[in-house]
Amino acid sequence: MSEVAIAKKAAIVDEVTEKFSAAASAVIVDYRGLTVEQVTELRKQLRDANVEMKVIKNSILVRAAEKAGLNGLEEVFSGPTAVAFSNEDVVAPAKIIDEFAKTAEKLEIKGGIIEGKVASIEEITALAKLPNRDGLLSMLLSVLQAPVRNVAYAVKAVAEKEEVA
């Protein structure tokens, strides 16, 4: 192989290594059997959630994962492989792909990475069942507002009681 080709492959491995390192989560899927329309729709849904999906050669994925310190993914990188990377929302790629797999039975989750740790299929599916970032923030906000709301009701009740008296 020429030195130019080797340099190009090394650059691609470095790029994928960086994606693995920077990703809040990544979901690895086998997309074999999906129609072009299904893949296009899946990519659109992922893109709308700021998730990037790439089809990458398994040999490059193996090297990049090894370089990023992600051991245990070698057996996952076989057959047609696509990886959905999310740098912001940990839940988004798992949730979107899990939902999409319900209508497209051919889409198979093979594994993934959650905050720098190798994750099993079960962990990815469990992650998909969690609310997304906005949902979690909404829950947190309602928990934080509850004590303030209760104090406001108590003050209002005392004020109304004093008006009556």
PDB file of C-alpha atoms in Angstrom:
ATOM      1  CA  MET A   1       0.000   0.000   0.000  1.00  0.00           C
ATOM      2  CA  SER A   2       1.312   3.439  -0.828  1.00  0.00           C
ATOM      3  CA  GLU A   3       2.364   5.864   1.854  1.00  0.00           C
ATOM      4  CA  VAL A   4      -0.330   8.316   0.738  1.00  0.00           C
ATOM      5  CA  ALA A   5      -3.053   5.702   1.277  1.00  0.00           C
ATOM      6  CA  ILE A   6      -1.617   4.766   4.669  1.00  0.00           C
ATOM      7  CA  ALA A   7      -1.542   8.437   5.689  1.00  0.00           C
ATOM      8  CA  LYS A   8      -5.190   8.867   4.599  1.00  0.00           C
ATOM      9  CA  LYS A   9      -6.265   5.817   6.609  1.00  0.00           C
ATOM     10  CA  ALA A  10      -4.313   7.041   9.640  1.00  0.00           C
ATOM     11  CA  ALA A  11      -6.080  10.407   9.361  1.00  0.00           C
ATOM     12  CA  ILE A  12      -9.472   8.664   9.200  1.00  0.00           C
ATOM     13  CA  VAL A  13      -8.591   6.528  12.242  1.00  0.00           C
ATOM     14  CA  ASP A  14      -7.585   9.709  14.121  1.00  0.00           C
ATOM     15  CA  GLU A  15     -10.865  11.389  13.130  1.00  0.00           C
ATOM     16  CA  VAL A  16     -12.952   8.423  14.305  1.00  0.00           C
ATOM     17  CA  THR A  17     -10.889   8.179  17.511  1.00  0.00           C
ATOM     18  CA  GLU A  18     -11.689  11.840  18.181  1.00  0.00           C
ATOM     19  CA  LYS A  19     -15.405  11.169  17.568  1.00  0.00           C
ATOM     20  CA  PHE A  20     -15.335   8.259  20.038  1.00  0.00           C
ATOM     21  CA  SER A  21     -13.519  10.380  22.639  1.00  0.00           C
ATOM     22  CA  ALA A  22     -15.765  13.427  22.252  1.00  0.00           C
ATOM     23  CA  ALA A  23     -19.061  11.521  22.128  1.00  0.00           C
ATOM     24  CA  ALA A  24     -21.424  11.646  25.089  1.00  0.00           C
ATOM     25  CA  SER A  25     -22.793   8.431  23.608  1.00  0.00           C
ATOM     26  CA  ALA A  26     -22.505   6.366  20.462  1.00  0.00           C
ATOM     27  CA  VAL A  27     -24.781   3.580  19.259  1.00  0.00           C
ATOM     28  CA  ILE A  28     -23.426   0.914  16.911  1.00  0.00           C
ATOM     29  CA  VAL A  29     -25.969  -0.660  14.553  1.00  0.00           C
ATOM     30  CA  ASP A  30     -26.253  -3.192  11.761  1.00  0.00           C
ATOM     31  CA  TYR A  31     -28.316  -1.520   9.060  1.00  0.00           C
ATOM     32  CA  ARG A  32     -28.322  -4.504   6.662  1.00  0.00           C
ATOM     33  CA  GLY A  33     -31.709  -4.965   5.016  1.00  0.00           C
ATOM     34  CA  LEU A  34     -32.954  -1.400   5.433  1.00  0.00           C
ATOM     35  CA  THR A  35     -34.280   0.326   2.345  1.00  0.00           C
ATOM     36  CA  VAL A  36     -32.753   3.572   1.120  1.00  0.00           C
ATOM     37  CA  GLU A  37     -35.897   5.396   2.272  1.00  0.00           C
ATOM     38  CA  GLN A  38     -35.594   3.915   5.771  1.00  0.00           C
ATOM     39  CA  VAL A  39     -31.914   4.860   6.077  1.00  0.00           C
ATOM     40  CA  THR A  40     -32.709   8.377   4.821  1.00  0.00           C
ATOM     41  CA  GLU A  41     -35.533   8.735   7.359  1.00  0.00           C
ATOM     42  CA  LEU A  42     -33.332   7.441  10.199  1.00  0.00           C
ATOM     43  CA  ARG A  43     -30.537   9.849   9.270  1.00  0.00           C
ATOM     44  CA  LYS A  44     -33.035  12.732   9.169  1.00  0.00           C
ATOM     45  CA  GLN A  45     -34.389  11.914  12.639  1.00  0.00           C
ATOM     46  CA  LEU A  46     -30.855  11.638  14.021  1.00  0.00           C
ATOM     47  CA  ARG A  47     -29.724  14.861  12.330  1.00  0.00           C
ATOM     48  CA  ASP A  48     -32.747  16.716  13.805  1.00  0.00           C
ATOM     49  CA  ALA A  49     -31.475  15.673  17.263  1.00  0.00           C
ATOM     50  CA  ASN A  50     -27.870  16.764  16.488  1.00  0.00           C
ATOM     51  CA  VAL A  51     -26.714  13.155  16.174  1.00  0.00           C
ATOM     52  CA  GLU A  52     -24.298  12.206  13.403  1.00  0.00           C
ATOM     53  CA  MET A  53     -24.571   8.758  11.806  1.00  0.00           C
ATOM     54  CA  LYS A  54     -21.625   7.423   9.812  1.00  0.00           C
ATOM     55  CA  VAL A  55     -20.952   4.163   8.009  1.00  0.00           C
ATOM     56  CA  ILE A  56     -17.339   3.294   8.750  1.00  0.00           C
ATOM     57  CA  LYS A  57     -15.175   0.313   7.800  1.00  0.00           C
ATOM     58  CA  ASN A  58     -14.831  -2.203  10.615  1.00  0.00           C
ATOM     59  CA  SER A  59     -11.022  -2.235  10.400  1.00  0.00           C
ATOM     60  CA  ILE A  60     -10.970   1.520  10.995  1.00  0.00           C
ATOM     61  CA  LEU A  61     -13.487   1.220  13.841  1.00  0.00           C
ATOM     62  CA  VAL A  62     -11.378  -1.464  15.546  1.00  0.00           C
ATOM     63  CA  ARG A  63      -8.228   0.681  15.369  1.00  0.00           C
ATOM     64  CA  ALA A  64     -10.030   3.847  16.470  1.00  0.00           C
ATOM     65  CA  ALA A  65     -11.737   2.129  19.412  1.00  0.00           C
ATOM     66  CA  GLU A  66      -8.437   0.615  20.497  1.00  0.00           C
ATOM     67  CA  LYS A  67      -6.734   4.015  20.228  1.00  0.00           C
ATOM     68  CA  ALA A  68      -9.559   5.624  22.251  1.00  0.00           C
ATOM     69  CA  GLY A  69      -9.152   2.994  24.969  1.00  0.00           C
ATOM     70  CA  LEU A  70     -12.500   1.311  24.300  1.00  0.00           C
ATOM     71  CA  ASN A  71     -11.820  -2.392  24.722  1.00  0.00           C
ATOM     72  CA  GLY A  72     -14.404  -5.096  24.090  1.00  0.00           C
ATOM     73  CA  LEU A  73     -15.917  -3.749  20.883  1.00  0.00           C
ATOM     74  CA  GLU A  74     -13.994  -5.983  18.470  1.00  0.00           C
ATOM     75  CA  GLU A  75     -16.805  -8.558  18.148  1.00  0.00           C
ATOM     76  CA  VAL A  76     -19.360  -5.775  17.573  1.00  0.00           C
ATOM     77  CA  PHE A  77     -17.469  -4.512  14.527  1.00  0.00           C
ATOM     78  CA  SER A  78     -18.503  -7.170  12.025  1.00  0.00           C
ATOM     79  CA  GLY A  79     -20.804  -6.970   9.046  1.00  0.00           C
ATOM     80  CA  PRO A  80     -22.258  -3.672   7.853  1.00  0.00           C
ATOM     81  CA  THR A  81     -21.699  -1.194  10.672  1.00  0.00           C
ATOM     82  CA  ALA A  82     -22.981   2.327  11.225  1.00  0.00           C
ATOM     83  CA  VAL A  83     -22.273   4.447  14.282  1.00  0.00           C
ATOM     84  CA  ALA A  84     -24.509   7.239  15.599  1.00  0.00           C
ATOM     85  CA  PHE A  85     -22.446   9.793  17.572  1.00  0.00           C
ATOM     86  CA  SER A  86     -23.950  12.364  19.938  1.00  0.00           C
ATOM     87  CA  ASN A  87     -21.754  14.974  21.596  1.00  0.00           C
ATOM     88  CA  GLU A  88     -24.569  16.637  23.556  1.00  0.00           C
ATOM     89  CA  ASP A  89     -27.452  14.349  24.492  1.00  0.00           C
ATOM     90  CA  VAL A  90     -26.535  10.941  25.922  1.00  0.00           C
ATOM     91  CA  VAL A  91     -30.040   9.552  25.426  1.00  0.00           C
ATOM     92  CA  ALA A  92     -30.892  10.832  21.905  1.00  0.00           C
ATOM     93  CA  PRO A  93     -29.150   8.263  19.660  1.00  0.00           C
ATOM     94  CA  ALA A  94     -30.329   5.291  21.722  1.00  0.00           C
ATOM     95  CA  LYS A  95     -33.905   6.594  21.933  1.00  0.00           C
ATOM     96  CA  ILE A  96     -34.200   7.426  18.219  1.00  0.00           C
ATOM     97  CA  ILE A  97     -32.626   4.172  17.020  1.00  0.00           C
ATOM     98  CA  ASP A  98     -34.627   2.050  19.478  1.00  0.00           C
ATOM     99  CA  GLU A  99     -37.882   3.700  18.361  1.00  0.00           C
ATOM    100  CA  PHE A 100     -36.931   3.352  14.692  1.00  0.00           C
ATOM    101  CA  ALA A 101     -36.049  -0.338  15.176  1.00  0.00           C
ATOM    102  CA  LYS A 102     -39.646  -1.005  16.287  1.00  0.00           C
ATOM    103  CA  THR A 103     -40.895  -0.189  12.781  1.00  0.00           C
ATOM    104  CA  ALA A 104     -37.802  -1.373  10.873  1.00  0.00           C
ATOM    105  CA  GLU A 105     -37.144  -4.879  12.216  1.00  0.00           C
ATOM    106  CA  LYS A 106     -33.980  -5.199  10.115  1.00  0.00           C
ATOM    107  CA  LEU A 107     -32.213  -2.483  12.131  1.00  0.00           C
ATOM    108  CA  GLU A 108     -30.196  -4.168  14.862  1.00  0.00           C
ATOM    109  CA  ILE A 109     -28.427  -2.478  17.765  1.00  0.00           C
ATOM    110  CA  LYS A 110     -25.042  -4.174  18.237  1.00  0.00           C
ATOM    111  CA  GLY A 111     -23.675  -2.167  21.161  1.00  0.00           C
ATOM    112  CA  GLY A 112     -22.455   1.268  22.025  1.00  0.00           C
ATOM    113  CA  ILE A 113     -20.553   3.684  24.181  1.00  0.00           C
ATOM    114  CA  ILE A 114     -22.013   5.696  27.045  1.00  0.00           C
ATOM    115  CA  GLU A 115     -19.848   8.505  28.426  1.00  0.00           C
ATOM    116  CA  GLY A 116     -16.590   6.808  27.471  1.00  0.00           C
ATOM    117  CA  LYS A 117     -17.531   3.299  28.622  1.00  0.00           C
ATOM    118  CA  VAL A 118     -18.401   0.329  26.412  1.00  0.00           C
ATOM    119  CA  ALA A 119     -22.111  -0.503  26.754  1.00  0.00           C
ATOM    120  CA  SER A 120     -24.013  -3.702  26.011  1.00  0.00           C
ATOM    121  CA  ILE A 121     -27.186  -3.952  23.946  1.00  0.00           C
ATOM    122  CA  GLU A 122     -29.194  -4.155  27.196  1.00  0.00           C
ATOM    123  CA  GLU A 123     -27.615  -0.950  28.523  1.00  0.00           C
ATOM    124  CA  ILE A 124     -28.341   0.880  25.257  1.00  0.00           C
ATOM    125  CA  THR A 125     -31.981  -0.296  25.327  1.00  0.00           C
ATOM    126  CA  ALA A 126     -32.310   0.769  28.978  1.00  0.00           C
ATOM    127  CA  LEU A 127     -30.849   4.167  28.077  1.00  0.00           C
ATOM    128  CA  ALA A 128     -33.435   4.489  25.288  1.00  0.00           C
ATOM    129  CA  LYS A 129     -36.234   4.227  27.838  1.00  0.00           C
ATOM    130  CA  LEU A 130     -34.994   7.262  29.800  1.00  0.00           C
ATOM    131  CA  PRO A 131     -36.454  10.679  29.055  1.00  0.00           C
ATOM    132  CA  ASN A 132     -34.315  12.908  26.854  1.00  0.00           C
ATOM    133  CA  ARG A 133     -32.311  15.857  28.206  1.00  0.00           C
ATOM    134  CA  ASP A 134     -35.245  18.289  27.994  1.00  0.00           C
ATOM    135  CA  GLY A 135     -37.504  15.815  29.789  1.00  0.00           C
ATOM    136  CA  LEU A 136     -34.964  15.324  32.569  1.00  0.00           C
ATOM    137  CA  LEU A 137     -34.498  19.093  32.966  1.00  0.00           C
ATOM    138  CA  SER A 138     -38.272  19.522  33.128  1.00  0.00           C
ATOM    139  CA  MET A 139     -38.497  16.877  35.865  1.00  0.00           C
ATOM    140  CA  LEU A 140     -35.694  18.551  37.807  1.00  0.00           C
ATOM    141  CA  LEU A 141     -37.364  21.945  37.490  1.00  0.00           C
ATOM    142  CA  SER A 142     -40.682  20.623  38.807  1.00  0.00           C
ATOM    143  CA  VAL A 143     -38.892  18.993  41.767  1.00  0.00           C
ATOM    144  CA  LEU A 144     -37.108  22.256  42.545  1.00  0.00           C
ATOM    145  CA  GLN A 145     -40.310  24.313  42.223  1.00  0.00           C
ATOM    146  CA  ALA A 146     -42.402  22.117  44.536  1.00  0.00           C
ATOM    147  CA  PRO A 147     -41.043  23.470  47.871  1.00  0.00           C
ATOM    148  CA  VAL A 148     -41.376  27.076  46.696  1.00  0.00           C
ATOM    149  CA  ARG A 149     -44.933  26.415  45.504  1.00  0.00           C
ATOM    150  CA  ASN A 150     -45.840  24.823  48.865  1.00  0.00           C
ATOM    151  CA  VAL A 151     -44.457  27.817  50.779  1.00  0.00           C
ATOM    152  CA  ALA A 152     -46.454  30.155  48.523  1.00  0.00           C
ATOM    153  CA  TYR A 153     -49.659  28.184  49.207  1.00  0.00           C
ATOM    154  CA  ALA A 154     -48.979  28.264  52.964  1.00  0.00           C
ATOM    155  CA  VAL A 155     -48.371  32.037  52.938  1.00  0.00           C
ATOM    156  CA  LYS A 156     -51.534  32.572  50.892  1.00  0.00           C
ATOM    157  CA  ALA A 157     -53.564  30.396  53.286  1.00  0.00           C
ATOM    158  CA  VAL A 158     -52.256  32.335  56.306  1.00  0.00           C
ATOM    159  CA  ALA A 159     -53.021  35.657  54.581  1.00  0.00           C
ATOM    160  CA  GLU A 160     -56.569  34.556  53.718  1.00  0.00           C
ATOM    161  CA  LYS A 161     -57.108  33.274  57.263  1.00  0.00           C
ATOM    162  CA  GLU A 162     -56.002  36.634  58.709  1.00  0.00           C
ATOM    163  CA  GLU A 163     -58.328  38.514  56.320  1.00  0.00           C
ATOM    164  CA  VAL A 164     -61.280  36.472  57.540  1.00  0.00           C
ATOM    165  CA  ALA A 165     -60.382  37.047  61.189  1.00  0.00           C
TER     166      ALA A 165
END
